[in-house]
């Protein structure tokens, strides 16, 4: 509560882990080491006919040394538990106090509207290739390279090996009109043909990925117009080990085998 989400979990599952599996935001800056106190929750006791369960405080594991140490050093209000240390032992209705939600996470799903100079590494180049001529002893690939060089100024073109066996059939399927996908970025010494399509293909998309400490955002963008076609975001799964990078580094140092301490 108050999200109303519910689920089934094995006995011994930390309340914090159960909340995260349900997609319920419970803040935990320290990564589950019971030092920040941000993950406080409380148990709503009673018979909940709607959920067909009886919730009680003793359906959580007894207060352990981590919670006692935190209560001694800081203030842990009566009836509150640290969800990173409290383990599920039975049916429960858990309340996430709103005074503990200081930095509720927002997953960005829309790209900021601002002007960005379009300079993609992949360019879609439409060309019309000369048909075979007995008086010009050039192969299909050579004539394709010549057309690209003449129309788009891409000289000394490299070709991906997987394309070479298919150049002849693609040219004929497109009736000698094809669209070449040319890759060249600032670090490339030579342009490279990475794909070839029969006829005119005026679609090309790329993904912009923002991997942050708390969220991961992906934007599908048109390489031709620069328009953002779709966006999506999700929580960074590493957040379970701490909301800041130093907490995650500390977790790795304390758990070199990669397993999370449950005590």
Coordinates of N, CA, C and O in Angstrom, one line a residue, residues 11-82:
X11 N 8.9 -17.7 1.4 CA 9.2 -17.3 2.8 C 10.7 -17.0 2.8 O 11.5 -17.8 2.3
X12 N 11.0 -15.9 3.5 CA 12.4 -15.5 3.6 C 12.8 -14.4 2.6 O 13.9 -14.0 2.7
X13 N 11.8 -14.0 1.7 CA 12.1 -12.9 0.8 C 12.1 -11.6 1.5 O 11.2 -11.3 2.3
X14 N 13.2 -10.8 1.4 CA 13.2 -9.5 2.0 C 12.0 -8.6 1.4 O 11.7 -8.7 0.2
X15 N 11.4 -7.8 2.3 CA 10.3 -7.0 1.8 C 10.7 -6.1 0.7 O 10.0 -5.8 -0.3
X16 N 11.9 -5.6 0.8 CA 12.5 -4.7 -0.2 C 12.5 -5.3 -1.6 O 12.2 -4.8 -2.6
X17 N 13.0 -6.6 -1.6 CA 13.1 -7.3 -2.9 C 11.7 -7.6 -3.4 O 11.4 -7.5 -4.6
X18 N 10.7 -7.9 -2.6 CA 9.3 -8.2 -3.0 C 8.8 -6.9 -3.6 O 8.1 -7.0 -4.7
X19 N 9.0 -5.7 -3.0 CA 8.5 -4.5 -3.5 C 9.1 -4.2 -4.9 O 8.4 -3.8 -5.8
X20 N 10.4 -4.5 -5.1 CA 11.0 -4.2 -6.4 C 10.5 -5.2 -7.5 O 10.3 -4.8 -8.6
X21 N 10.2 -6.4 -7.1 CA 9.7 -7.3 -8.1 C 8.3 -6.9 -8.5 O 7.8 -7.2 -9.6
X22 N 7.5 -6.2 -7.6 CA 6.2 -5.8 -7.9 C 6.2 -4.4 -8.6 O 5.2 -3.9 -9.1
X23 N 7.4 -3.8 -8.7 CA 7.5 -2.5 -9.3 C 7.1 -1.3 -8.4 O 6.7 -0.3 -8.8
X24 N 7.1 -1.6 -7.1 CA 6.8 -0.6 -6.1 C 8.1 0.1 -5.7 O 9.0 -0.5 -5.3
X25 N 8.0 1.4 -5.7 CA 9.3 2.2 -5.4 C 9.4 2.3 -3.9 O 8.6 2.8 -3.2
X26 N 10.5 1.7 -3.4 CA 11.0 1.9 -2.0 C 12.4 2.3 -2.1 O 13.3 1.7 -2.6
X27 N 12.7 3.5 -1.5 CA 14.0 4.1 -1.6 C 15.0 3.3 -0.8 O 14.7 2.9 0.3
X28 N 16.2 3.1 -1.3 CA 17.3 2.4 -0.6 C 18.6 2.9 -1.1 O 19.1 2.4 -2.1
X29 N 19.1 3.9 -0.5 CA 20.4 4.5 -0.9 C 21.6 3.7 -0.7 O 22.5 3.6 -1.4
X30 N 21.5 2.9 0.5 CA 22.7 2.2 0.9 C 22.8 0.8 0.2 O 23.8 0.1 0.5
X31 N 21.8 0.4 -0.6 CA 21.9 -0.9 -1.3 C 21.6 -2.0 -0.4 O 22.1 -3.1 -0.6
X32 N 20.7 -1.8 0.6 CA 20.3 -2.9 1.5 C 21.2 -3.3 2.6 O 21.1 -4.4 3.1
X33 N 22.0 -2.3 3.1 CA 22.9 -2.6 4.2 C 22.4 -2.1 5.5 O 23.1 -2.1 6.5
X34 N 21.1 -1.6 5.5 CA 20.5 -1.1 6.7 C 21.2 0.1 7.4 O 21.3 0.1 8.6
X35 N 21.7 1.0 6.6 CA 22.5 2.1 7.1 C 21.8 3.4 6.8 O 22.0 4.4 7.5
X36 N 21.0 3.5 5.7 CA 20.4 4.8 5.3 C 19.0 5.0 5.9 O 18.6 6.1 6.2
X37 N 18.3 3.9 6.2 CA 17.0 4.0 6.8 C 15.9 4.5 5.9 O 14.8 4.8 6.3
X38 N 16.2 4.6 4.6 CA 15.2 5.2 3.7 C 14.1 4.1 3.3 O 13.1 4.5 2.8
X39 N 14.4 2.9 3.6 CA 13.5 1.8 3.1 C 12.5 1.4 4.2 O 12.0 0.3 4.2
X40 N 12.1 2.3 5.1 CA 11.2 2.0 6.2 C 9.8 1.7 5.7 O 9.3 2.3 4.7
X41 N 9.2 0.7 6.3 CA 7.8 0.3 6.0 C 7.2 -0.1 7.3 O 7.8 -0.2 8.3
X42 N 5.9 -0.2 7.2 CA 5.1 -0.7 8.4 C 4.1 -1.7 8.0 O 3.7 -1.8 6.8
X43 N 3.7 -2.6 8.9 CA 2.7 -3.6 8.7 C 1.3 -3.2 9.1 O 1.2 -2.7 10.2
X44 N 0.4 -3.3 8.2 CA -1.0 -3.1 8.6 C -1.6 -4.4 9.1 O -1.7 -5.4 8.4
X45 N -2.0 -4.4 10.4 CA -2.4 -5.6 11.0 C -4.0 -5.7 10.9 O -4.7 -4.7 10.8
X46 N -4.4 -7.0 10.8 CA -5.9 -7.2 10.8 C -6.3 -8.2 9.8 O -5.4 -8.8 9.0
X47 N -7.6 -8.4 9.7 CA -8.2 -9.4 8.8 C -8.6 -8.6 7.5 O -9.6 -7.8 7.6
X48 N -8.0 -8.8 6.4 CA -8.3 -8.1 5.2 C -9.1 -9.0 4.3 O -8.6 -9.9 3.5
X49 N -10.5 -8.9 4.4 CA -11.4 -9.8 3.7 C -11.2 -9.6 2.2 O -11.4 -10.6 1.4
X50 N -10.9 -8.4 1.7 CA -10.8 -8.2 0.3 C -9.7 -9.1 -0.3 O -9.8 -9.6 -1.4
X51 N -8.6 -9.2 0.5 CA -7.4 -10.0 0.0 C -7.5 -11.4 0.5 O -6.6 -12.2 0.2
X52 N -8.4 -11.7 1.4 CA -8.5 -13.0 2.0 C -7.3 -13.4 2.8 O -6.8 -14.5 2.7
X53 N -6.7 -12.5 3.5 CA -5.5 -12.8 4.3 C -5.7 -12.1 5.7 O -6.5 -11.2 5.9
X54 N -4.8 -12.6 6.6 CA -4.7 -12.0 8.0 C -3.3 -11.5 8.0 O -2.3 -12.3 7.9
X55 N -3.1 -10.2 8.2 CA -1.8 -9.6 8.3 C -1.4 -9.3 9.7 O -2.2 -8.8 10.5
X56 N -0.2 -9.6 10.1 CA 0.3 -9.4 11.5 C 1.8 -9.1 11.5 O 2.5 -9.5 10.6
X57 N 2.2 -8.4 12.5 CA 3.6 -8.0 12.6 C 4.5 -9.3 12.8 O 5.6 -9.3 12.3
X58 N 4.0 -10.3 13.4 CA 4.8 -11.5 13.6 C 4.9 -12.3 12.3 O 5.5 -13.4 12.3
X59 N 4.3 -11.8 11.2 CA 4.5 -12.5 9.9 C 5.8 -11.9 9.2 O 6.0 -12.3 8.0
X60 N 6.5 -11.1 9.9 CA 7.8 -10.7 9.5 C 8.8 -11.3 10.4 O 8.5 -11.6 11.6
X61 N 10.1 -11.4 9.9 CA 11.1 -12.0 10.8 C 11.4 -11.0 12.0 O 11.1 -9.8 11.9
X62 N 11.8 -11.6 13.1 CA 12.1 -10.7 14.3 C 13.1 -9.6 13.9 O 14.0 -9.8 13.0
X63 N 13.1 -8.5 14.7 CA 14.1 -7.5 14.5 C 15.5 -8.0 14.7 O 15.8 -8.6 15.7
X64 N 16.4 -7.8 13.7 CA 17.7 -8.4 13.8 C 18.7 -7.3 14.2 O 18.4 -6.2 14.5
X65 N 20.0 -7.7 14.2 CA 21.1 -6.8 14.7 C 21.2 -5.6 13.9 O 21.5 -4.5 14.4
X66 N 21.0 -5.7 12.6 CA 21.1 -4.5 11.7 C 20.1 -3.4 12.1 O 20.4 -2.2 12.2
X67 N 18.8 -3.9 12.3 CA 17.8 -2.9 12.6 C 18.0 -2.4 14.0 O 17.7 -1.2 14.3
X68 N 18.4 -3.2 14.9 CA 18.7 -2.7 16.3 C 19.8 -1.7 16.3 O 19.7 -0.7 17.0
X69 N 20.8 -2.0 15.5 CA 22.0 -1.0 15.5 C 21.5 0.3 14.9 O 21.9 1.4 15.3
X70 N 20.6 0.2 13.8 CA 20.1 1.5 13.2 C 19.3 2.2 14.2 O 19.4 3.5 14.3
X71 N 18.4 1.5 14.9 CA 17.5 2.2 15.9 C 18.3 2.9 17.0 O 17.9 3.9 17.6
X72 N 19.5 2.3 17.4 CA 20.3 2.9 18.4 C 21.0 4.1 17.9 O 21.2 5.1 18.6
X73 N 21.5 4.1 16.7 CA 22.3 5.2 16.1 C 21.4 6.3 15.6 O 21.7 7.5 15.8
X74 N 20.3 5.9 15.0 CA 19.3 6.9 14.5 C 18.0 6.6 15.1 O 17.8 5.7 16.0
X75 N 17.0 7.3 14.6 CA 15.6 7.1 15.1 C 14.8 6.2 14.2 O 14.6 6.5 13.0
X76 N 14.3 5.1 14.7 CA 13.4 4.2 14.0 C 12.0 4.3 14.7 O 11.9 3.7 15.7
X77 N 11.1 5.0 14.1 CA 9.8 5.1 14.8 C 9.1 3.8 15.1 O 9.4 2.8 14.4
X78 N 8.4 3.8 16.2 CA 7.7 2.6 16.6 C 6.8 2.0 15.5 O 6.0 2.8 14.9
X79 N 6.9 0.7 15.3 CA 6.0 0.1 14.2 C 6.7 0.1 12.9 O 6.2 -0.5 12.0
X80 N 7.8 0.8 12.7 CA 8.5 0.8 11.4 C 9.5 -0.3 11.4 O 10.1 -0.7 12.4
X81 N 9.7 -0.9 10.2 CA 10.8 -1.8 10.0 C 11.6 -1.4 8.7 O 11.1 -0.7 7.9
X82 N 12.8 -1.9 8.7 CA 13.7 -1.7 7.5 C 13.4 -2.8 6.5 O 13.7 -4.0 6.8

